[in-house]
Amino acid sequence: MALGKNYDGQECSLAKALEIIGERWTLLVVRDAMYGVRRFGDFQAHLDIPRAVLSQRLAALVDAGVLERRRYQESPPRDEYVLTPMGRELWGIVLSLSHWGERHLTSAGPRRVFTHAACGTVLEPSSRCPTCQVQVPVGDVEVRPGPGLERSRHDQVSLALLEPHRMLTPISV
Amino acid sequence: MALGKNYDGQECSLAKALEIIGERWTLLVVRDAMYGVRRFGDFQAHLDIPRAVLSQRLAALVDAGVLERRRYQESPPRDEYVLTPMGRELWGIVLSLSHWGERHLTSAGPRRVFTHAACGTVLEPSSRCPTCQVQVPVGDVEVRPGPGLERSRHDQVSLALLEPHRMLTPISV
């Protein structure tokens, strides 16, 4: 059944948010950008996603103001994609949704553990640090492998994330 | 471009969560269930969604364990759909995503305001009550119209939500 991209008649802000990030793959692209993935080839290798779909998702996220496109090389021209402040604000949603998936849909234990870089405490699902009693933005988070991680993937992003990694820090430089 | 329902090769719990709630309309069905919508006709009238799509989404949410189907009338047989504990745990995600949409995608101010029923304090986007310093579950939340609400809809759900309403309290009884 074909459904339009918009939720006509649904004026609520949740519907508007879903028009942007509810599209298939989109929130996984955002998650990867939070890990520090910035380049087309890295997104593609890590997500195993068709090039056309990835191009469309990146363009839509740029249009919506979630990602910013930056030229990092002139010849040949190459762009990278960096989260805007608006995009970084999706962190709490990405983390909550991952926790929900983990609690209800997997049995292997967490694949990744997210801590407050300043103190090392594991974050609550809402990204609150129970030690410092603050809401932790994505740039202050460290990710490291958890007990549920399968080490079956060998793309550059998967390999970089086998070590502790500060979120938003570029994975390819 | 046709894309499968699964994110093959993406073992992360976010991808698994999106396989369930990332489908078009699904999170709006969950939001309505949080308002206390339980009956097919009420979902349909409030969401303006084709019957076939709504049937499929409700069935998928029951299969996934997010909604429970309950017979409320025997002749003719009629079922209602009620959030399970797993489904109720999506509240923080629904609220965060609504706030994000509100901050970045609308200019009219909040359509709905969510307060901690026990003390009347407006909740933070993570559903934390800043007065009581607790994480507030959906059943302890009250929703009332905000300044950005357009009063253009006249279905039973929209009308019920013009008054303060305790979340999860059935809208049709």
Coordinates of C-alpha atoms in Angstrom, one line a residue, chain A:
Chain A
M1 CA 0.0 0.0 0.0
A2 CA 1.5 3.3 -1.1
L3 CA 1.5 5.9 1.6
G4 CA 2.6 9.5 1.2
K5 CA 5.5 11.0 3.1
N6 CA 3.4 13.4 5.0
Y7 CA 0.8 12.7 7.7
D8 CA -1.9 14.9 6.4
G9 CA -4.3 16.1 9.0
Q10 CA -1.9 15.2 11.8
E11 CA -0.7 18.5 13.0
C12 CA 1.1 17.2 16.0
S13 CA 4.8 17.8 16.4
L14 CA 5.4 14.0 16.7
A15 CA 4.0 13.6 13.2
K16 CA 6.2 16.4 11.9
A17 CA 9.2 14.8 13.5
L18 CA 8.4 11.4 11.9
E19 CA 8.2 13.1 8.5
I20 CA 11.9 13.7 8.9
I21 CA 13.3 10.8 10.9
G22 CA 10.6 8.2 10.5
E23 CA 11.8 7.2 7.0
R24 CA 13.4 3.8 6.7
W25 CA 17.1 3.8 7.6
T26 CA 17.1 7.5 8.5
L27 CA 17.6 7.1 12.2
L28 CA 20.4 4.6 11.6
V29 CA 22.1 7.2 9.5
V30 CA 21.7 9.7 12.4
R31 CA 23.1 7.1 14.8
D32 CA 26.1 6.5 12.6
A33 CA 26.7 10.3 12.4
M34 CA 26.7 10.3 16.2
Y35 CA 29.4 7.7 16.2
G36 CA 31.5 10.1 14.1
V37 CA 30.8 8.7 10.6
R38 CA 30.9 11.5 8.1
R39 CA 31.8 10.1 4.7
F40 CA 29.5 8.5 2.2
G41 CA 31.7 5.4 1.9
D42 CA 31.8 4.8 5.6
F43 CA 28.0 5.2 6.0
Q44 CA 27.6 2.7 3.2
A45 CA 30.0 0.2 4.4
H46 CA 28.7 0.3 8.0
L47 CA 25.0 0.3 7.1
D48 CA 25.1 -2.1 4.1
I49 CA 22.6 0.2 2.4
P50 CA 22.0 0.7 -1.4
R51 CA 23.9 3.8 -2.6
A52 CA 20.7 5.4 -4.0
V53 CA 18.9 5.0 -0.7
L54 CA 21.8 6.4 1.3
S55 CA 22.1 9.4 -1.1
Q56 CA 18.4 10.2 -0.7
R57 CA 18.5 9.9 3.1
L58 CA 21.6 12.1 3.4
A59 CA 20.0 14.7 1.1
A60 CA 16.8 14.7 3.0
L61 CA 18.6 15.1 6.3
V62 CA 20.6 18.0 4.9
D63 CA 17.4 19.6 3.6
A64 CA 15.7 19.2 7.0
G65 CA 18.6 20.8 8.9
V66 CA 19.7 17.6 10.7
L67 CA 23.0 17.2 8.8
E68 CA 25.3 19.8 7.3
R69 CA 27.2 19.1 4.1
R70 CA 30.8 20.2 4.2
R71 CA 33.4 20.1 1.4
Y72 CA 36.5 18.5 2.7
Q73 CA 38.4 18.0 -0.6
E74 CA 38.3 20.0 -3.8
S75 CA 39.7 17.7 -6.5
P76 CA 37.9 15.5 -6.9
P77 CA 35.2 17.2 -4.9
R78 CA 34.2 15.3 -1.8
D79 CA 31.7 16.2 0.9
E80 CA 31.2 15.0 4.4
Y81 CA 28.1 15.1 6.6
V82 CA 28.1 16.5 10.1
L83 CA 25.3 16.7 12.6
T84 CA 23.9 20.1 13.3
P85 CA 22.8 21.1 16.8
M86 CA 19.3 20.1 15.8
G87 CA 20.6 16.7 14.7
R88 CA 22.7 16.3 17.9
E89 CA 19.5 16.8 19.9
L90 CA 18.2 13.5 18.6
W91 CA 20.7 11.7 20.9
G92 CA 18.3 11.1 23.8
I93 CA 15.8 9.5 21.4
V94 CA 18.5 7.3 19.8
L95 CA 19.7 6.1 23.2
S96 CA 16.2 5.5 24.6
L97 CA 15.1 3.6 21.6
S98 CA 18.3 1.5 21.7
H99 CA 17.7 0.7 25.3
W100 CA 14.1 -0.2 24.6
G101 CA 15.2 -2.6 21.8
E102 CA 17.8 -4.1 24.1
R103 CA 15.4 -4.7 26.9
H104 CA 12.7 -6.3 24.8
L105 CA 14.1 -7.5 21.6
T106 CA 17.5 -9.0 22.2
S107 CA 18.9 -11.4 24.8
A108 CA 22.6 -11.0 24.3
G109 CA 23.1 -8.0 26.6
P110 CA 24.1 -4.6 25.4
R111 CA 26.1 -4.4 22.2
R112 CA 27.5 -1.0 23.2
V113 CA 27.8 0.8 26.5
F114 CA 27.5 4.5 26.7
T115 CA 29.2 6.4 29.5
H116 CA 29.6 10.0 30.7
A117 CA 33.1 10.7 29.5
A118 CA 33.7 13.1 32.4
C119 CA 33.2 10.5 35.1
G120 CA 32.8 7.1 33.4
T121 CA 29.3 6.4 34.8
V122 CA 27.0 4.4 32.5
L123 CA 24.2 6.6 31.3
E124 CA 20.5 6.1 32.0
P125 CA 18.3 5.5 28.9
S126 CA 17.4 9.2 28.9
S127 CA 21.1 10.0 28.8
R128 CA 21.1 11.3 32.3
C129 CA 24.3 10.7 34.3
P130 CA 23.2 9.4 37.7
T131 CA 26.5 10.4 39.3
C132 CA 26.7 14.0 38.0
Q133 CA 22.9 14.4 37.9
V134 CA 23.0 16.1 34.6
Q135 CA 21.6 15.4 31.1
V136 CA 24.6 14.4 29.0
P137 CA 24.8 15.7 25.4
V138 CA 26.1 13.3 22.8
G139 CA 29.5 15.1 22.5
D140 CA 30.2 14.2 26.2
V141 CA 29.5 10.5 25.7
E142 CA 31.9 7.7 25.3
V143 CA 30.9 4.5 23.6
R144 CA 32.6 1.1 24.1
P145 CA 31.8 -2.5 23.1
G146 CA 29.4 -4.3 25.4
P147 CA 29.0 -8.0 26.2
G148 CA 26.4 -8.5 23.4
L149 CA 28.6 -7.2 20.6
E150 CA 29.1 -9.6 17.7
R151 CA 32.5 -9.0 16.2
S152 CA 31.6 -10.2 12.8
R153 CA 31.9 -7.0 10.8
H154 CA 35.1 -5.7 9.5
D155 CA 34.3 -2.3 7.9
Q156 CA 36.3 0.7 9.1
V157 CA 33.5 2.0 11.4
S158 CA 32.9 -1.4 13.1
L159 CA 36.7 -1.7 13.7
A160 CA 37.0 1.8 15.1
L161 CA 34.1 1.1 17.5
L162 CA 35.9 -1.9 18.9
E163 CA 37.9 0.5 21.1
P164 CA 36.4 3.2 23.4
H165 CA 35.4 6.1 21.2
R166 CA 34.2 9.6 22.1
M167 CA 30.9 10.2 20.3
L168 CA 31.0 12.7 17.4
T169 CA 34.8 12.3 17.0
P170 CA 35.4 11.7 13.3
I171 CA 36.1 8.0 12.4
S172 CA 37.8 8.8 9.1
V173 CA 40.2 11.7 9.0

